[in-house]
PDB file of C-alpha atoms in Angstrom:
ATOM      1  CA  UNK R   1     -83.250 149.975 117.693  1.00 41.00           C
ATOM      2  CA  UNK R   2     -80.536 151.823 115.733  1.00 39.00           C
ATOM      3  CA  UNK R   3     -77.409 152.238 117.846  1.00 39.00           C
ATOM      4  CA  UNK R   4     -74.659 154.660 116.858  1.00 39.00           C
ATOM      5  CA  UNK R   5     -71.449 152.813 115.987  1.00 40.00           C
ATOM      6  CA  UNK R   6     -68.369 153.313 118.180  1.00 39.00           C
ATOM      7  CA  UNK R   7     -66.939 155.853 115.737  1.00 41.00           C
ATOM      8  CA  UNK R   8     -69.145 158.529 117.239  1.00 38.00           C
ATOM      9  CA  UNK R   9     -68.118 157.735 120.792  1.00 37.00           C
ATOM     10  CA  UNK R  10     -64.666 159.253 120.470  1.00 35.00           C
ATOM     11  CA  UNK R  11     -65.364 162.995 120.344  1.00 38.00           C
ATOM     12  CA  UNK R  12     -63.606 164.587 123.342  1.00 36.00           C
ATOM     13  CA  UNK R  13     -66.480 166.854 124.354  1.00 36.00           C
ATOM     14  CA  UNK R  14     -69.784 165.516 123.113  1.00 38.00           C
ATOM     15  CA  UNK R  15     -69.264 161.797 122.795  1.00 36.00           C
ATOM     16  CA  UNK R  16     -67.902 160.371 126.007  1.00 33.00           C
ATOM     17  CA  UNK R  17     -71.003 158.235 126.268  1.00 29.00           C
ATOM     18  CA  UNK R  18     -69.444 155.382 128.267  1.00 30.00           C
ATOM     19  CA  UNK R  19     -68.616 157.617 131.159  1.00 27.00           C
ATOM     20  CA  UNK R  20     -70.930 157.864 134.150  1.00 27.00           C
ATOM     21  CA  UNK R  21     -73.681 160.444 133.971  1.00 32.00           C
ATOM     22  CA  UNK R  22     -73.363 163.484 136.187  1.00 35.00           C
ATOM     23  CA  UNK R  23     -76.893 163.855 137.467  1.00 28.00           C
ATOM     24  CA  UNK R  24     -78.448 167.102 138.591  1.00 28.00           C
ATOM     25  CA  UNK R  25     -78.141 167.234 142.387  1.00 34.00           C
ATOM     26  CA  UNK R  26     -79.067 170.836 142.998  1.00 31.00           C
ATOM     27  CA  UNK R  27     -82.516 170.752 141.380  1.00 31.00           C
ATOM     28  CA  UNK R  28     -84.692 168.770 143.764  1.00 32.00           C
ATOM     29  CA  UNK R  29     -87.850 169.669 141.869  1.00 37.00           C
ATOM     30  CA  UNK R  30     -86.752 167.415 138.967  1.00 39.00           C
ATOM     31  CA  UNK R  31     -86.306 163.629 139.191  1.00 41.00           C
ATOM     32  CA  UNK R  32     -82.703 162.611 138.542  1.00 45.00           C
ATOM     33  CA  UNK R  33     -83.281 160.706 135.307  1.00 45.00           C
ATOM     34  CA  UNK R  34     -83.067 161.612 131.621  1.00 50.00           C
ATOM     35  CA  UNK R  35     -85.943 159.182 131.082  1.00 53.00           C
ATOM     36  CA  UNK R  36     -88.150 161.602 132.990  1.00 50.00           C
ATOM     37  CA  UNK R  37     -87.448 164.433 130.543  1.00 47.00           C
ATOM     38  CA  UNK R  38     -88.104 162.242 127.503  1.00 53.00           C
ATOM     39  CA  UNK R  39     -91.406 160.973 128.855  1.00 53.00           C
ATOM     40  CA  UNK R  40     -92.516 164.495 129.709  1.00 50.00           C
ATOM     41  CA  UNK R  41     -91.021 166.371 126.746  1.00 52.00           C
ATOM     42  CA  UNK R  42     -94.433 166.958 125.179  1.00 50.00           C
ATOM     43  CA  UNK R  43     -95.804 168.338 128.421  1.00 56.00           C
ATOM     44  CA  UNK R  44     -92.867 170.696 128.934  1.00 52.00           C
ATOM     45  CA  UNK R  45     -93.027 172.062 125.395  1.00 49.00           C
ATOM     46  CA  UNK R  46     -96.795 172.400 125.498  1.00 55.00           C
ATOM     47  CA  UNK R  47     -96.443 174.496 128.660  1.00 60.00           C
ATOM     48  CA  UNK R  48     -93.717 176.496 126.920  1.00 52.00           C
ATOM     49  CA  UNK R  49     -95.969 177.434 123.989  1.00 53.00           C
ATOM     50  CA  UNK R  50     -98.960 178.081 126.209  1.00 55.00           C
ATOM     51  CA  UNK R  51     -96.845 180.542 128.172  1.00 63.00           C
ATOM     52  CA  UNK R  52     -94.925 182.226 125.333  1.00 51.00           C
ATOM     53  CA  UNK R  53     -97.380 181.655 122.446  1.00 53.00           C
ATOM     54  CA  UNK R  54     -95.732 182.990 119.254  1.00 53.00           C
ATOM     55  CA  UNK R  55     -93.694 185.695 121.013  1.00 49.00           C
ATOM     56  CA  UNK R  56     -90.522 183.802 121.991  1.00 47.00           C
ATOM     57  CA  UNK R  57     -88.823 182.978 118.678  1.00 52.00           C
ATOM     58  CA  UNK R  58     -88.324 185.474 115.877  1.00 56.00           C
ATOM     59  CA  UNK R  59     -89.337 184.714 112.294  1.00 61.00           C
ATOM     60  CA  UNK R  60     -86.420 183.076 110.469  1.00 63.00           C
ATOM     61  CA  UNK R  61     -86.135 185.295 107.408  1.00 75.00           C
ATOM     62  CA  UNK R  62     -82.423 184.417 107.168  1.00 81.00           C
ATOM     63  CA  UNK R  63     -83.343 180.986 105.768  1.00 87.00           C
ATOM     64  CA  UNK R  64     -84.112 182.497 102.365  1.00 87.00           C
ATOM     65  CA  UNK R  65     -80.657 184.086 102.283  1.00 88.00           C
ATOM     66  CA  UNK R  66     -78.750 181.074 103.635  1.00 90.00           C
ATOM     67  CA  UNK R  67     -80.580 178.257 101.855  1.00 93.00           C
ATOM     68  CA  UNK R  68     -82.768 179.858  99.217  1.00 92.00           C
ATOM     69  CA  UNK R  69     -81.480 177.593  96.434  1.00 93.00           C
ATOM     70  CA  UNK R  70     -82.886 174.530  98.207  1.00 95.00           C
ATOM     71  CA  UNK R  71     -86.387 176.020  98.453  1.00 94.00           C
ATOM     72  CA  UNK R  72     -86.562 177.516  94.957  1.00 89.00           C
ATOM     73  CA  UNK R  73     -89.290 176.199  92.683  1.00 79.00           C
ATOM     74  CA  UNK R  74     -88.547 173.673  89.999  1.00 68.00           C
ATOM     75  CA  UNK R  75     -88.008 175.376  86.661  1.00 57.00           C
ATOM     76  CA  UNK R  76     -90.934 175.098  84.232  1.00 56.00           C
ATOM     77  CA  UNK R  77     -93.046 173.265  86.835  1.00 67.00           C
ATOM     78  CA  UNK R  78     -96.531 174.220  87.972  1.00 69.00           C
ATOM     79  CA  UNK R  79     -95.891 172.803  91.427  1.00 78.00           C
ATOM     80  CA  UNK R  80     -93.217 173.779  93.910  1.00 88.00           C
ATOM     81  CA  UNK R  81     -91.104 171.760  96.277  1.00 94.00           C
ATOM     82  CA  UNK R  82     -92.375 169.998  99.388  1.00 96.00           C
ATOM     83  CA  UNK R  83     -90.661 170.888 102.659  1.00 97.00           C
ATOM     84  CA  UNK R  84     -90.955 169.082 105.983  1.00 97.00           C
ATOM     85  CA  UNK R  85     -90.392 171.335 108.985  1.00 94.00           C
ATOM     86  CA  UNK R  86     -89.653 169.130 112.011  1.00 94.00           C
ATOM     87  CA  UNK R  87     -90.381 170.965 115.248  1.00 88.00           C
ATOM     88  CA  UNK R  88     -92.385 173.743 113.608  1.00 85.00           C
ATOM     89  CA  UNK R  89     -93.180 175.543 116.857  1.00 84.00           C
ATOM     90  CA  UNK R  90     -95.427 178.545 116.268  1.00 81.00           C
ATOM     91  CA  UNK R  91     -94.492 178.736 112.579  1.00 85.00           C
ATOM     92  CA  UNK R  92     -91.405 180.976 112.615  1.00 87.00           C
ATOM     93  CA  UNK R  93     -89.904 179.008 109.713  1.00 88.00           C
ATOM     94  CA  UNK R  94     -93.111 178.128 107.885  1.00 90.00           C
ATOM     95  CA  UNK R  95     -94.583 181.544 107.202  1.00 91.00           C
ATOM     96  CA  UNK R  96     -91.413 183.343 106.023  1.00 91.00           C
ATOM     97  CA  UNK R  97     -90.839 180.434 103.611  1.00 93.00           C
ATOM     98  CA  UNK R  98     -94.311 180.334 102.067  1.00 93.00           C
ATOM     99  CA  UNK R  99     -94.207 184.126 101.694  1.00 92.00           C
ATOM    100  CA  UNK R 100     -90.847 183.983  99.889  1.00 92.00           C
ATOM    101  CA  UNK R 101     -91.624 180.920  97.732  1.00 92.00           C
ATOM    102  CA  UNK R 102     -95.201 181.042  96.387  1.00 91.00           C
ATOM    103  CA  UNK R 103     -95.262 177.446  95.104  1.00 92.00           C
ATOM    104  CA  UNK R 104     -93.771 175.863  98.221  1.00 94.00           C
ATOM    105  CA  UNK R 105     -95.851 173.354 100.207  1.00 96.00           C
ATOM    106  CA  UNK R 106     -94.916 172.725 103.849  1.00 96.00           C
ATOM    107  CA  UNK R 107     -95.532 169.656 105.945  1.00 97.00           C
ATOM    108  CA  UNK R 108     -95.078 170.811 109.546  1.00 95.00           C
ATOM    109  CA  UNK R 109     -95.010 168.804 112.752  1.00 93.00           C
ATOM    110  CA  UNK R 110     -94.361 169.461 116.420  1.00 89.00           C
ATOM    111  CA  UNK R 111     -94.482 167.500 119.659  1.00 84.00           C
ATOM    112  CA  UNK R 112     -96.671 170.221 121.205  1.00 83.00           C
ATOM    113  CA  UNK R 113    -100.387 170.294 120.348  1.00 86.00           C
ATOM    114  CA  UNK R 114    -100.493 173.933 121.440  1.00 83.00           C
ATOM    115  CA  UNK R 115     -97.716 174.827 118.986  1.00 85.00           C
ATOM    116  CA  UNK R 116     -99.609 173.169 116.128  1.00 90.00           C
ATOM    117  CA  UNK R 117    -102.743 175.072 117.176  1.00 89.00           C
ATOM    118  CA  UNK R 118    -100.750 178.328 117.008  1.00 89.00           C
ATOM    119  CA  UNK R 119     -99.687 177.492 113.451  1.00 91.00           C
ATOM    120  CA  UNK R 120    -103.261 176.795 112.383  1.00 93.00           C
ATOM    121  CA  UNK R 121    -104.497 180.030 113.962  1.00 87.00           C
ATOM    122  CA  UNK R 122    -101.877 182.140 112.157  1.00 86.00           C
ATOM    123  CA  UNK R 123    -103.330 184.747 109.803  1.00 88.00           C
ATOM    124  CA  UNK R 124    -101.285 183.367 106.876  1.00 88.00           C
ATOM    125  CA  UNK R 125    -102.198 179.727 107.445  1.00 92.00           C
ATOM    126  CA  UNK R 126    -104.007 178.007 104.592  1.00 95.00           C
ATOM    127  CA  UNK R 127    -104.456 174.290 104.064  1.00 94.00           C
ATOM    128  CA  UNK R 128    -103.410 174.448 100.428  1.00 94.00           C
ATOM    129  CA  UNK R 129     -99.932 175.618 101.536  1.00 96.00           C
ATOM    130  CA  UNK R 130     -99.416 174.014 104.957  1.00 96.00           C
ATOM    131  CA  UNK R 131    -100.300 170.701 106.610  1.00 97.00           C
ATOM    132  CA  UNK R 132     -99.628 170.986 110.356  1.00 96.00           C
ATOM    133  CA  UNK R 133     -99.890 167.961 112.639  1.00 96.00           C
ATOM    134  CA  UNK R 134     -98.782 166.723 116.062  1.00 92.00           C
ATOM    135  CA  UNK R 135     -95.944 164.192 115.949  1.00 91.00           C
ATOM    136  CA  UNK R 136     -93.197 163.128 118.343  1.00 86.00           C
ATOM    137  CA  UNK R 137     -90.533 162.080 115.860  1.00 89.00           C
ATOM    138  CA  UNK R 138     -88.698 160.114 118.549  1.00 83.00           C
ATOM    139  CA  UNK R 139     -91.500 157.538 118.671  1.00 86.00           C
ATOM    140  CA  UNK R 140     -94.110 158.306 115.978  1.00 90.00           C
ATOM    141  CA  UNK R 141     -93.511 157.296 112.373  1.00 95.00           C
ATOM    142  CA  UNK R 142     -93.776 160.185 109.934  1.00 97.00           C
ATOM    143  CA  UNK R 143     -95.178 157.700 107.412  1.00 97.00           C
ATOM    144  CA  UNK R 144     -98.462 157.930 109.305  1.00 96.00           C
ATOM    145  CA  UNK R 145     -98.800 161.482 107.977  1.00 96.00           C
ATOM    146  CA  UNK R 146     -96.570 161.765 104.892  1.00 97.00           C
ATOM    147  CA  UNK R 147     -96.080 159.549 101.846  1.00 97.00           C
ATOM    148  CA  UNK R 148     -92.710 157.790 101.603  1.00 97.00           C
ATOM    149  CA  UNK R 149     -90.022 159.495  99.493  1.00 97.00           C
ATOM    150  CA  UNK R 150     -92.234 162.528  98.845  1.00 97.00           C
ATOM    151  CA  UNK R 151     -90.348 165.390 100.540  1.00 97.00           C
ATOM    152  CA  UNK R 152     -87.710 167.463  98.749  1.00 96.00           C
ATOM    153  CA  UNK R 153     -86.209 169.267 101.746  1.00 97.00           C
ATOM    154  CA  UNK R 154     -86.306 168.716 105.510  1.00 97.00           C
ATOM    155  CA  UNK R 155     -85.477 171.513 107.936  1.00 95.00           C
ATOM    156  CA  UNK R 156     -84.114 170.814 111.417  1.00 94.00           C
ATOM    157  CA  UNK R 157     -83.712 174.259 112.948  1.00 88.00           C
ATOM    158  CA  UNK R 158     -82.908 174.104 116.643  1.00 80.00           C
ATOM    159  CA  UNK R 159     -84.652 170.751 116.835  1.00 80.00           C
ATOM    160  CA  UNK R 160     -82.228 167.835 116.904  1.00 78.00           C
ATOM    161  CA  UNK R 161     -80.723 169.079 120.164  1.00 66.00           C
ATOM    162  CA  UNK R 162     -84.132 168.805 121.787  1.00 58.00           C
ATOM    163  CA  UNK R 163     -84.565 165.143 120.894  1.00 58.00           C
ATOM    164  CA  UNK R 164     -81.649 163.405 122.538  1.00 49.00           C
ATOM    165  CA  UNK R 165     -83.306 161.925 125.630  1.00 42.00           C
ATOM    166  CA  UNK R 166     -85.333 159.227 123.982  1.00 38.00           C
ATOM    167  CA  UNK R 167     -84.261 156.120 125.857  1.00 34.00           C
ATOM    168  CA  UNK R 168     -84.096 155.189 129.492  1.00 31.00           C
ATOM    169  CA  UNK R 169     -80.730 153.463 129.196  1.00 31.00           C
ATOM    170  CA  UNK R 170     -78.018 156.147 129.008  1.00 29.00           C
ATOM    171  CA  UNK R 171     -75.503 153.632 127.632  1.00 25.00           C
ATOM    172  CA  UNK R 172     -77.410 153.577 124.334  1.00 26.00           C
ATOM    173  CA  UNK R 173     -76.141 156.647 122.596  1.00 35.00           C
ATOM    174  CA  UNK R 174     -76.529 159.236 121.352  1.00 50.00           C
ATOM    175  CA  UNK R 175     -80.065 158.593 122.463  1.00 63.00           C
ATOM    176  CA  UNK R 176     -82.723 158.824 119.757  1.00 77.00           C
ATOM    177  CA  UNK R 177     -80.913 160.954 117.186  1.00 85.00           C
ATOM    178  CA  UNK R 178     -80.111 158.059 114.803  1.00 89.00           C
ATOM    179  CA  UNK R 179     -83.710 156.822 114.950  1.00 87.00           C
ATOM    180  CA  UNK R 180     -84.953 160.334 114.185  1.00 90.00           C
ATOM    181  CA  UNK R 181     -82.724 160.494 111.113  1.00 94.00           C
ATOM    182  CA  UNK R 182     -84.042 157.149 109.893  1.00 94.00           C
ATOM    183  CA  UNK R 183     -87.575 158.415 110.519  1.00 95.00           C
ATOM    184  CA  UNK R 184     -87.129 161.552 108.392  1.00 96.00           C
ATOM    185  CA  UNK R 185     -85.154 159.630 105.768  1.00 97.00           C
ATOM    186  CA  UNK R 186     -88.183 157.455 104.991  1.00 97.00           C
ATOM    187  CA  UNK R 187     -90.192 160.451 103.758  1.00 98.00           C
ATOM    188  CA  UNK R 188     -87.271 162.199 102.019  1.00 98.00           C
ATOM    189  CA  UNK R 189     -86.806 161.770  98.291  1.00 97.00           C
ATOM    190  CA  UNK R 190     -83.651 160.087  97.007  1.00 96.00           C
ATOM    191  CA  UNK R 191     -81.096 162.887  96.610  1.00 94.00           C
ATOM    192  CA  UNK R 192     -83.224 165.101  98.904  1.00 97.00           C
ATOM    193  CA  UNK R 193     -81.658 167.476 101.431  1.00 97.00           C
ATOM    194  CA  UNK R 194     -81.675 168.026 105.187  1.00 98.00           C
ATOM    195  CA  UNK R 195     -80.942 171.579 106.320  1.00 97.00           C
ATOM    196  CA  UNK R 196     -79.791 171.877 109.921  1.00 96.00           C
ATOM    197  CA  UNK R 197     -79.061 174.759 112.251  1.00 92.00           C
ATOM    198  CA  UNK R 198     -78.399 174.066 115.927  1.00 89.00           C
ATOM    199  CA  UNK R 199     -76.324 174.995 118.950  1.00 86.00           C
ATOM    200  CA  UNK R 200     -72.568 174.387 118.846  1.00 86.00           C
ATOM    201  CA  UNK R 201     -70.320 173.391 121.729  1.00 84.00           C
ATOM    202  CA  UNK R 202     -68.967 176.367 123.633  1.00 79.00           C
ATOM    203  CA  UNK R 203     -72.141 178.411 123.219  1.00 78.00           C
ATOM    204  CA  UNK R 204     -72.842 180.966 125.952  1.00 71.00           C
ATOM    205  CA  UNK R 205     -76.013 179.135 126.991  1.00 73.00           C
ATOM    206  CA  UNK R 206     -74.100 175.870 127.453  1.00 71.00           C
ATOM    207  CA  UNK R 207     -71.497 177.529 129.662  1.00 73.00           C
ATOM    208  CA  UNK R 208     -74.253 179.128 131.712  1.00 75.00           C
ATOM    209  CA  UNK R 209     -76.054 175.807 132.225  1.00 77.00           C
ATOM    210  CA  UNK R 210     -72.771 174.103 133.090  1.00 74.00           C
ATOM    211  CA  UNK R 211     -72.041 176.712 135.755  1.00 73.00           C
ATOM    212  CA  UNK R 212     -75.507 176.166 137.221  1.00 75.00           C
ATOM    213  CA  UNK R 213     -74.867 172.412 137.487  1.00 76.00           C
ATOM    214  CA  UNK R 214     -77.730 171.636 135.116  1.00 70.00           C
ATOM    215  CA  UNK R 215     -75.932 169.010 133.041  1.00 75.00           C
ATOM    216  CA  UNK R 216     -77.674 165.643 132.776  1.00 70.00           C
ATOM    217  CA  UNK R 217     -74.849 164.012 130.785  1.00 67.00           C
ATOM    218  CA  UNK R 218     -72.036 165.139 128.504  1.00 69.00           C
ATOM    219  CA  UNK R 219     -73.395 167.742 126.121  1.00 70.00           C
ATOM    220  CA  UNK R 220     -76.964 167.340 127.415  1.00 70.00           C
ATOM    221  CA  UNK R 221     -78.555 169.908 129.725  1.00 71.00           C
ATOM    222  CA  UNK R 222     -81.928 170.706 131.282  1.00 73.00           C
ATOM    223  CA  UNK R 223     -83.213 174.265 131.486  1.00 69.00           C
ATOM    224  CA  UNK R 224     -85.172 175.702 134.381  1.00 68.00           C
ATOM    225  CA  UNK R 225     -88.513 175.046 132.681  1.00 65.00           C
ATOM    226  CA  UNK R 226     -87.784 171.336 132.136  1.00 65.00           C
ATOM    227  CA  UNK R 227     -86.998 171.613 128.412  1.00 65.00           C
ATOM    228  CA  UNK R 228     -83.615 170.216 127.350  1.00 70.00           C
ATOM    229  CA  UNK R 229     -80.796 171.149 125.008  1.00 77.00           C
ATOM    230  CA  UNK R 230     -77.751 169.513 123.438  1.00 80.00           C
ATOM    231  CA  UNK R 231     -74.620 171.118 121.984  1.00 84.00           C
ATOM    232  CA  UNK R 232     -72.944 169.742 118.837  1.00 88.00           C
ATOM    233  CA  UNK R 233     -69.564 169.647 117.145  1.00 88.00           C
ATOM    234  CA  UNK R 234     -69.066 169.480 113.377  1.00 94.00           C
ATOM    235  CA  UNK R 235     -67.381 166.082 113.623  1.00 93.00           C
ATOM    236  CA  UNK R 236     -70.198 164.670 115.709  1.00 89.00           C
ATOM    237  CA  UNK R 237     -72.911 165.766 113.281  1.00 93.00           C
ATOM    238  CA  UNK R 238     -71.012 164.702 110.167  1.00 95.00           C
ATOM    239  CA  UNK R 239     -70.437 161.229 111.583  1.00 93.00           C
ATOM    240  CA  UNK R 240     -74.003 160.929 112.838  1.00 92.00           C
ATOM    241  CA  UNK R 241     -75.464 161.740 109.414  1.00 96.00           C
ATOM    242  CA  UNK R 242     -72.927 159.618 107.561  1.00 96.00           C
ATOM    243  CA  UNK R 243     -73.911 156.579 109.620  1.00 93.00           C
ATOM    244  CA  UNK R 244     -77.552 157.290 108.687  1.00 95.00           C
ATOM    245  CA  UNK R 245     -76.815 157.334 104.948  1.00 96.00           C
ATOM    246  CA  UNK R 246     -76.279 161.043 104.283  1.00 97.00           C
ATOM    247  CA  UNK R 247     -73.450 162.945 102.620  1.00 97.00           C
ATOM    248  CA  UNK R 248     -72.235 166.210 104.158  1.00 98.00           C
ATOM    249  CA  UNK R 249     -72.617 168.939 101.543  1.00 98.00           C
ATOM    250  CA  UNK R 250     -71.672 171.851 103.764  1.00 97.00           C
ATOM    251  CA  UNK R 251     -71.028 172.369 107.479  1.00 97.00           C
ATOM    252  CA  UNK R 252     -69.657 175.319 109.436  1.00 95.00           C
ATOM    253  CA  UNK R 253     -69.750 176.856 112.899  1.00 94.00           C
ATOM    254  CA  UNK R 254     -71.054 180.393 113.095  1.00 87.00           C
ATOM    255  CA  UNK R 255     -69.864 182.539 116.013  1.00 87.00           C
ATOM    256  CA  UNK R 256     -71.260 185.903 117.062  1.00 82.00           C
ATOM    257  CA  UNK R 257     -70.755 188.125 120.075  1.00 78.00           C
ATOM    258  CA  UNK R 258     -73.958 189.686 121.361  1.00 80.00           C
ATOM    259  CA  UNK R 259     -73.856 192.561 123.849  1.00 81.00           C
ATOM    260  CA  UNK R 260     -76.601 192.772 126.469  1.00 81.00           C
ATOM    261  CA  UNK R 261     -76.347 196.372 127.591  1.00 81.00           C
ATOM    262  CA  UNK R 262     -79.078 196.022 130.195  1.00 81.00           C
ATOM    263  CA  UNK R 263     -77.208 193.236 132.011  1.00 80.00           C
ATOM    264  CA  UNK R 264     -73.784 194.525 130.920  1.00 82.00           C
ATOM    265  CA  UNK R 265     -72.648 191.139 129.609  1.00 81.00           C
ATOM    266  CA  UNK R 266     -71.193 189.955 126.300  1.00 82.00           C
ATOM    267  CA  UNK R 267     -72.481 186.602 125.076  1.00 82.00           C
ATOM    268  CA  UNK R 268     -70.485 184.354 122.754  1.00 84.00           C
ATOM    269  CA  UNK R 269     -73.159 182.577 120.733  1.00 84.00           C
ATOM    270  CA  UNK R 270     -72.253 179.592 118.562  1.00 89.00           C
ATOM    271  CA  UNK R 271     -74.380 177.761 115.989  1.00 88.00           C
ATOM    272  CA  UNK R 272     -73.720 174.983 113.521  1.00 93.00           C
ATOM    273  CA  UNK R 273     -75.161 175.268 110.014  1.00 95.00           C
ATOM    274  CA  UNK R 274     -75.120 172.206 107.805  1.00 97.00           C
ATOM    275  CA  UNK R 275     -76.567 170.689 104.643  1.00 98.00           C
ATOM    276  CA  UNK R 276     -76.832 166.933 104.195  1.00 98.00           C
ATOM    277  CA  UNK R 277     -77.767 165.008 101.072  1.00 98.00           C
ATOM    278  CA  UNK R 278     -79.717 161.729 101.076  1.00 97.00           C
ATOM    279  CA  UNK R 279     -77.574 159.068  99.405  1.00 92.00           C
ATOM    280  CA  UNK R 280     -80.431 156.643  98.807  1.00 79.00           C
TER     281      UNK R 280
END
């Protein structure tokens, strides 16, 4: 098992992994163990997509604007790039990308069989553009579905934070993230790219979960429906990827205030956007 070196364990907010876990005492309907959420992650997310179908997340058209140069077709080539979308959900990344880049081919996986079924039932789905399959990247090797060193770009959009509860021993940290990076690295081409967008520390949702006493451990929270989330810092992510053999090309924290007029609240939302380059 790949264990994160001590360098990551020094971040003041996210990385105090040697401290005791503050377990959820106020939620009697959930067992007090992060192992429980890992073992049942597929079940929770399958229920999520059965309930919300393709209505919860909006299509991510901003990816073309933010990262279009990484998806653009090779010049003077009949074939386009191959993208792996980890945690494809109902296809909110897939279908805007294949519409914007006609030669692009997408490998798409998700832990939820229902999510994969939603992708395959989409009106724009076609097997010559998309290969969708069920895969839990915390335990299943992507090499069972994808050839080694065959992917140009990997997208991790709101995904890595969902996969941090992969071991029963909380002293092994930060959970399964390093193993996931090694898993995706095996199918990524040398000099390929990982594009990441995820929640940053201090996000409104994190503060709300903290106030509800729904923290499992530092930076790691469980929502009311049993799905989990993690909140990152730039230093944490840069170190995590560096230890896995990636170079940080670009990383920034994006902050936006969103006004909910119906509830009369202002939400400070925070995301991290990053690009990492495979050094091998």
